[in-house]
Coordinates of C-alpha atoms in Angstrom, one line a residue:
M1 CA 11.2 -12.0 19.3
K2 CA 10.9 -11.8 15.1
Y3 CA 13.7 -10.1 13.5
L4 CA 13.8 -8.9 10.0
C5 CA 17.1 -11.1 8.0
M6 CA 19.0 -7.9 6.4
R7 CA 21.7 -10.2 4.3
N8 CA 22.0 -14.1 4.2
A9 CA 22.9 -14.9 7.4
Q10 CA 22.5 -17.4 9.8
Y11 CA 20.7 -18.2 13.6
R12 CA 19.3 -20.5 16.3
D13 CA 15.8 -21.0 16.2
S14 CA 14.4 -22.0 19.4
S15 CA 15.2 -25.8 19.6
K16 CA 19.2 -24.4 19.1
T17 CA 19.0 -25.8 15.3
I18 CA 20.7 -23.6 13.1
C19 CA 19.0 -22.8 10.1
M20 CA 19.5 -20.0 7.5
A21 CA 17.7 -16.6 6.1
G22 CA 18.2 -15.1 3.0
R23 CA 17.7 -11.7 3.0
G24 CA 14.1 -9.7 3.5
D25 CA 13.3 -13.2 6.0
V26 CA 11.3 -12.4 8.4
V27 CA 12.5 -14.7 11.9
D28 CA 10.6 -15.7 15.0
T29 CA 13.1 -16.7 17.4
D30 CA 13.8 -16.3 21.4
Q31 CA 17.8 -16.8 20.5
E32 CA 20.3 -13.9 20.5
V33 CA 20.7 -12.6 16.3
G34 CA 23.6 -11.2 14.7
S35 CA 24.1 -7.9 13.6
S36 CA 22.4 -9.1 9.9
F37 CA 19.1 -9.4 11.8
K38 CA 17.2 -6.1 12.5
P39 CA 14.8 -6.2 15.3
M40 CA 10.3 -5.7 13.1
E41 CA 9.6 -3.1 16.3
E42 CA 12.3 -0.9 14.3
V43 CA 11.1 -1.9 10.8
V44 CA 7.9 -1.0 11.3
E45 CA 8.6 2.5 12.1
E46 CA 10.2 2.9 9.6
L47 CA 8.2 0.4 6.7
N48 CA 7.7 2.0 2.9
F49 CA 5.5 0.1 1.1
M50 CA 7.6 0.9 -2.0
T51 CA 10.7 -1.1 -1.4
S52 CA 10.3 -3.2 1.7
S53 CA 9.5 -6.7 0.8
E54 CA 6.8 -8.8 0.7
A55 CA 7.7 -11.4 3.6
V56 CA 7.9 -7.7 5.4
L57 CA 4.4 -6.9 4.7
L58 CA 2.6 -9.7 5.3
D59 CA 4.4 -9.5 9.0
A60 CA 4.0 -5.9 9.5
T61 CA 1.1 -4.1 10.5
W62 CA -0.4 -1.1 9.0
S63 CA -3.7 0.3 7.7
F64 CA -4.7 -0.3 4.3
S65 CA -5.6 3.5 3.7
K66 CA -2.0 4.1 4.0
A67 CA -1.1 1.6 1.7
A68 CA -3.6 2.1 -0.7
E69 CA -2.7 5.9 -0.7
T70 CA 0.9 5.2 -1.2
I71 CA 0.5 2.5 -4.0
K72 CA -2.4 5.1 -5.3
T73 CA 0.3 8.6 -6.1
E74 CA 3.4 5.9 -7.1
C75 CA 2.1 3.5 -8.5
N76 CA -1.6 4.5 -10.4
V77 CA -3.2 1.7 -9.2
E78 CA -5.9 1.4 -6.6
L79 CA -5.4 -1.7 -4.2
K80 CA -9.1 -3.3 -3.3
K81 CA -9.7 -4.3 -0.1
T82 CA -9.3 -8.1 0.3
D83 CA -7.8 -10.2 2.8
K84 CA -4.1 -8.9 4.0
A85 CA -1.4 -12.2 1.2
D86 CA -4.1 -10.5 -1.6
I87 CA -3.0 -7.0 -0.7
V88 CA 0.6 -7.2 -0.6
A89 CA 0.4 -9.7 -3.7
Q90 CA -2.0 -6.4 -5.5
I91 CA 1.0 -4.7 -4.2
M92 CA 3.9 -6.5 -5.2
D93 CA 2.0 -6.7 -8.9
A94 CA 1.9 -2.7 -8.6
R95 CA 5.2 -1.8 -8.2
F96 CA 6.6 -4.8 -10.4
R97 CA 4.6 -2.8 -13.6
K98 CA 5.8 0.1 -12.3
V99 CA 8.9 -0.7 -12.4
G100 CA 8.7 -2.5 -15.9

């Protein structure tokens, strides 16, 4: 199952090795995780293109039209439809330019 790390924390991966996860990291494990992790199903329901981390945007399933509409409204930038990683990079760039 996939989880989103809400703050820096440790978890056990599938081979029961202790690993570190940073805030915003997406972790895929079948082991039990602590309270610092949130299941991705819950995160996808409340996905916000203006605040979600790059890892969450890459891992979540979302529609291009919704992302394009949100970024056009919030940042006044039109996204170009390419592969998902490129679109996420465009979103991150638009958010950075809005802040700067």
